[in-house]
């Protein structure tokens, strides 16, 4: 069983993440409480996680967020990084 807070480290190229009915999940952050770095994440769905209180994510290209039926969710924090396109 993988802790959702470690998914960013274990799957750095992840583009879609769906979390549903994670009854024990309280935070989606890095293991030290900082922002979880899902740098390639484009879509994040979090549903029916009754104890989730905080989501803190850093991403280059998050395009879609859906968070439904998470009654304890109090804080959403995002750092949407846009890389600079460089041409020679």
PDB file of C-alpha atoms in Angstrom:
ATOM      1  CA  UNK A   1       0.000   0.000   0.000  1.00  0.00           C
ATOM      2  CA  UNK A   2       1.424   3.365  -1.047  1.00  0.00           C
ATOM      3  CA  UNK A   3       0.864   6.442   1.072  1.00  0.00           C
ATOM      4  CA  UNK A   4      -0.744   9.096  -1.195  1.00  0.00           C
ATOM      5  CA  UNK A   5       1.690  11.697   0.108  1.00  0.00           C
ATOM      6  CA  UNK A   6       4.587   9.665  -1.379  1.00  0.00           C
ATOM      7  CA  UNK A   7       3.043   9.259  -4.824  1.00  0.00           C
ATOM      8  CA  UNK A   8       4.739  12.410  -6.144  1.00  0.00           C
ATOM      9  CA  UNK A   9       8.168  11.033  -5.273  1.00  0.00           C
ATOM     10  CA  UNK A  10       7.473   7.540  -6.575  1.00  0.00           C
ATOM     11  CA  UNK A  11       5.776   8.667  -9.812  1.00  0.00           C
ATOM     12  CA  UNK A  12       7.348  11.944 -10.969  1.00  0.00           C
ATOM     13  CA  UNK A  13       5.812  11.760 -14.482  1.00  0.00           C
ATOM     14  CA  UNK A  14       2.247  11.219 -13.293  1.00  0.00           C
ATOM     15  CA  UNK A  15      -0.301  13.202 -15.347  1.00  0.00           C
ATOM     16  CA  UNK A  16      -3.577  12.132 -13.713  1.00  0.00           C
ATOM     17  CA  UNK A  17      -4.290  11.355 -10.078  1.00  0.00           C
ATOM     18  CA  UNK A  18      -7.665  10.153  -8.820  1.00  0.00           C
ATOM     19  CA  UNK A  19      -8.151   9.627  -5.089  1.00  0.00           C
ATOM     20  CA  UNK A  20     -11.493   8.243  -3.926  1.00  0.00           C
ATOM     21  CA  UNK A  21     -12.698   6.927  -0.582  1.00  0.00           C
ATOM     22  CA  UNK A  22      -9.303   7.325   1.108  1.00  0.00           C
ATOM     23  CA  UNK A  23     -10.762   7.181   4.590  1.00  0.00           C
ATOM     24  CA  UNK A  24      -7.477   7.710   6.444  1.00  0.00           C
ATOM     25  CA  UNK A  25      -6.081  10.462   4.196  1.00  0.00           C
ATOM     26  CA  UNK A  26      -5.796  13.748   6.111  1.00  0.00           C
ATOM     27  CA  UNK A  27      -3.395  15.759   3.940  1.00  0.00           C
ATOM     28  CA  UNK A  28      -2.098  15.647   0.403  1.00  0.00           C
ATOM     29  CA  UNK A  29       1.304  17.233   0.951  1.00  0.00           C
ATOM     30  CA  UNK A  30       4.882  15.993   0.863  1.00  0.00           C
ATOM     31  CA  UNK A  31       5.943  13.753   3.735  1.00  0.00           C
ATOM     32  CA  UNK A  32       7.490  16.743   5.565  1.00  0.00           C
ATOM     33  CA  UNK A  33       4.324  18.840   5.188  1.00  0.00           C
ATOM     34  CA  UNK A  34       5.581  21.015   2.330  1.00  0.00           C
ATOM     35  CA  UNK A  35       3.917  21.171  -1.076  1.00  0.00           C
ATOM     36  CA  UNK A  36       3.740  17.867  -2.915  1.00  0.00           C
ATOM     37  CA  UNK A  37       5.580  18.281  -6.221  1.00  0.00           C
ATOM     38  CA  UNK A  38       3.505  16.729  -8.987  1.00  0.00           C
ATOM     39  CA  UNK A  39       5.371  18.632 -11.665  1.00  0.00           C
ATOM     40  CA  UNK A  40       3.699  16.916 -14.651  1.00  0.00           C
ATOM     41  CA  UNK A  41       0.236  16.578 -13.133  1.00  0.00           C
ATOM     42  CA  UNK A  42      -2.550  17.824 -15.401  1.00  0.00           C
ATOM     43  CA  UNK A  43      -5.625  16.451 -13.655  1.00  0.00           C
ATOM     44  CA  UNK A  44      -6.375  15.955  -9.953  1.00  0.00           C
ATOM     45  CA  UNK A  45      -9.613  14.434  -8.665  1.00  0.00           C
ATOM     46  CA  UNK A  46     -10.278  13.927  -4.978  1.00  0.00           C
ATOM     47  CA  UNK A  47     -13.619  12.476  -3.934  1.00  0.00           C
ATOM     48  CA  UNK A  48     -15.167  11.097  -0.768  1.00  0.00           C
ATOM     49  CA  UNK A  49     -12.120  11.486   1.482  1.00  0.00           C
ATOM     50  CA  UNK A  50     -13.940  12.383   4.714  1.00  0.00           C
ATOM     51  CA  UNK A  51     -10.872  13.213   6.821  1.00  0.00           C
ATOM     52  CA  UNK A  52      -8.939  15.208   4.207  1.00  0.00           C
ATOM     53  CA  UNK A  53      -8.249  18.722   5.540  1.00  0.00           C
ATOM     54  CA  UNK A  54      -5.487  20.085   3.275  1.00  0.00           C
ATOM     55  CA  UNK A  55      -4.283  19.781  -0.321  1.00  0.00           C
ATOM     56  CA  UNK A  56      -0.969  21.453  -1.150  1.00  0.00           C
ATOM     57  CA  UNK A  57       0.389  20.831  -4.663  1.00  0.00           C
ATOM     58  CA  UNK A  58       3.063  22.288  -6.945  1.00  0.00           C
ATOM     59  CA  UNK A  59       2.624  21.584 -10.663  1.00  0.00           C
ATOM     60  CA  UNK A  60       3.805  22.816 -14.059  1.00  0.00           C
ATOM     61  CA  UNK A  61       0.517  22.276 -15.826  1.00  0.00           C
ATOM     62  CA  UNK A  62      -2.478  21.487 -13.630  1.00  0.00           C
ATOM     63  CA  UNK A  63      -5.480  22.017 -15.895  1.00  0.00           C
ATOM     64  CA  UNK A  64      -8.296  20.359 -14.009  1.00  0.00           C
ATOM     65  CA  UNK A  65      -9.182  19.999 -10.338  1.00  0.00           C
ATOM     66  CA  UNK A  66     -12.260  18.249  -9.007  1.00  0.00           C
ATOM     67  CA  UNK A  67     -12.833  17.921  -5.287  1.00  0.00           C
ATOM     68  CA  UNK A  68     -16.226  16.541  -4.263  1.00  0.00           C
ATOM     69  CA  UNK A  69     -17.700  15.232  -1.016  1.00  0.00           C
ATOM     70  CA  UNK A  70     -14.679  16.006   1.184  1.00  0.00           C
ATOM     71  CA  UNK A  71     -16.493  17.468   4.219  1.00  0.00           C
ATOM     72  CA  UNK A  72     -13.359  18.244   6.271  1.00  0.00           C
ATOM     73  CA  UNK A  73     -11.423  19.971   3.473  1.00  0.00           C
ATOM     74  CA  UNK A  74     -10.450  23.441   4.679  1.00  0.00           C
ATOM     75  CA  UNK A  75      -7.352  24.415   2.710  1.00  0.00           C
ATOM     76  CA  UNK A  76      -6.398  24.235  -0.972  1.00  0.00           C
ATOM     77  CA  UNK A  77      -2.932  25.531  -1.814  1.00  0.00           C
ATOM     78  CA  UNK A  78      -1.469  25.442  -5.312  1.00  0.00           C
ATOM     79  CA  UNK A  79       1.743  26.722  -6.850  1.00  0.00           C
ATOM     80  CA  UNK A  80       1.227  26.509 -10.588  1.00  0.00           C
ATOM     81  CA  UNK A  81       4.629  26.828 -12.167  1.00  0.00           C
ATOM     82  CA  UNK A  82       4.773  27.805 -15.810  1.00  0.00           C
ATOM     83  CA  UNK A  83       8.126  26.959 -17.399  1.00  0.00           C
ATOM     84  CA  UNK A  84       9.766  29.565 -19.585  1.00  0.00           C
ATOM     85  CA  UNK A  85       9.929  28.584 -23.243  1.00  0.00           C
ATOM     86  CA  UNK A  86      13.422  29.303 -24.450  1.00  0.00           C
ATOM     87  CA  UNK A  87      14.405  29.649 -28.100  1.00  0.00           C
ATOM     88  CA  UNK A  88      17.873  30.096 -29.560  1.00  0.00           C
TER      89      UNK A  88
END
